[in-house]
Amino acid sequence: MEYEIIVGLEVHVELSTKSKIYCSCTTDFGGEPNTHICPVCTGMPGVLPVLNKKVVEYAVKTGLATNCSIAKYSKQDRKNYFYPDLPKAYQISQYDLPLCRDGYIDIEVEGRTKRIGITRIHIEEDAGKLVHDQNETGTLIDYNRCGVPLIEIVTEPDMRSAQEARAFVESLRNILRYIDVSDCKMQEGSLRVDVNLSVRPKGQKEFGTRTEMKNLNSIRSMVRAIESEAKRQIEVIESGGIIVQETRRWDEHKGVSCSMRTKEEAHDYRYFPEPDLMPIVVDEEWKEEIKRSLPELPDARRKRYVNEYGLPGHDAFILTSSKALADFFEEAAGKCNNAKAVSNFILGDVSRILNDKGMEAEDIPFPAEYLAKLVKLVDQGTISTTIAKKVLEIMFEQKKDPQEIVREEGLEVVSDEKALAEVVKKVISNNTKLVEDYKKGKDKVFGFLVGQAMKETKGKANPRLLNKILKEELDKI
Ligand SMILES: [Zn+2]
């Protein structure tokens, strides 16, 4: 029987506000354990929380960027559970009246666009961190992260494969970085994904029983976890078993998930309205103000690149998949009037070098203007495309102006007819056998001879001129 995988995601994102959600402690990552804390975020008796307005602004910004409707009136609730990372024994979250709901993101998988629904986005506080491996006599607790603002983004169960889930997280992360509300570093835990997954025979309407997977520290481990859990569920069903609704923990080293606890229902948490905080009111004026502060988002930018620069949709998609890369492209394209060539350089050699060096677009060590200059050097015929690749490598190493590199290294195209004729003659006399073949009608030899001559000039010969001279010299024989 063929099965269909149903995936929904819950994404927790730490917001990059300066201070925590209900106190003025810093949100900086790292720092000695328990140095970014105060009586409020450690839940001392008698303290009162005060909501950080920036948190609401960032959450609304995210909601607007993901096509959600924004609640004019929402409230915060206590989610009760006992675990030592949560000193108050409840987390302040939002239950029945979240700040944002009914949005969507369009993702692209294998050239096709698909819309993934967003059920809701709400604000809440993060918990502390338990450190199990630094003390032999017990577990240590670091409350620095306690009270760091989070948004939780809950999707509809719209994804049908690990690839779609990957595309969603990548698109979401891209949007969050465009609007600058989080650094989205999965390795530092500022973006965390939980996966809800079920399987059903293809064609069946009802959903199967789902499990929830936690502890996915990278997109790669999320993809592996989805594939492994889908396989496990199918095996259970095929062997006549039933899927238990539970929370499972992904073990990255072993590549398997194991049962953590049976899934808790909302009523297990005894949610009730937080009595110490006022309801959140987002009036039309504030919402409009936040809307105006939004930058051009990846989707709109992609469409503009296709219309304005005539780029293929796929190229535009890759360029806009990182704000830094898109900004770099646009600045360079604006300075050389050849957007297609700039795009080709970025998608080709620039991406390859970044990849080899393990760098991100943010780390490109030279200004966009230099790439524009490089494109101009090629367009004007000063250097060949082969040499341009070499110059680009040097730009990454030495952060120098390409014009300077070309001058210093003597890389200009050789367009001196006399000099090229000399080279051609030498190549002809070194390859008498091949020249004979050519004369007998073996046209392929011509390309080889061009290559030899190009090699002689270390790739610097003006190709058009070289072809012309070689043709002429061969005709003379
Ligand atoms: Zn605090």
Coordinates of N, CA and C in Angstrom, one line a residue, residues 197 213 222-235 250 255-257:
L197 N 3.7 14.7 13.0 CA 3.7 13.8 11.8 C 2.7 12.7 12.0
M213 N 7.6 15.4 17.4 CA 9.1 15.2 17.7 C 9.7 16.5 18.1
M222 N 16.0 17.8 11.1 CA 14.5 17.7 10.9 C 14.2 16.8 9.8
V223 N 14.9 17.0 8.7 CA 14.6 16.1 7.5 C 14.8 14.7 7.8
R224 N 15.9 14.4 8.5 CA 16.2 13.0 8.8 C 15.1 12.4 9.8
A225 N 14.7 13.3 10.7 CA 13.7 12.8 11.7 C 12.4 12.5 11.0
I226 N 12.0 13.4 10.1 CA 10.7 13.2 9.4 C 10.8 11.9 8.6
E227 N 11.9 11.6 7.9 CA 12.0 10.4 7.1 C 11.9 9.2 8.0
S228 N 12.7 9.2 9.1 CA 12.7 8.1 10.0 C 11.4 7.8 10.7
E229 N 10.7 8.9 11.1 CA 9.5 8.7 11.8 C 8.4 8.2 10.9
A230 N 8.4 8.7 9.7 CA 7.4 8.2 8.7 C 7.5 6.7 8.5
K231 N 8.8 6.3 8.3 CA 9.1 4.9 8.1 C 8.7 4.1 9.3
R232 N 8.9 4.6 10.5 CA 8.6 3.8 11.7 C 7.0 3.7 11.8
Q233 N 6.3 4.8 11.5 CA 4.8 4.7 11.6 C 4.3 3.7 10.6
I234 N 4.8 3.7 9.4 CA 4.3 2.8 8.3 C 4.6 1.4 8.8
E235 N 5.8 1.1 9.3 CA 6.1 -0.2 9.8 C 5.2 -0.7 10.9
W250 N 14.1 13.2 19.3 CA 15.0 12.8 18.2 C 16.5 12.6 18.8
G255 N 20.3 8.5 15.1 CA 19.4 8.6 13.9 C 18.0 8.0 14.1
V256 N 17.6 7.9 15.4 CA 16.2 7.4 15.6 C 15.6 8.3 16.7
S257 N 14.2 8.2 16.8 CA 13.5 8.9 17.8 C 13.1 7.9 18.8

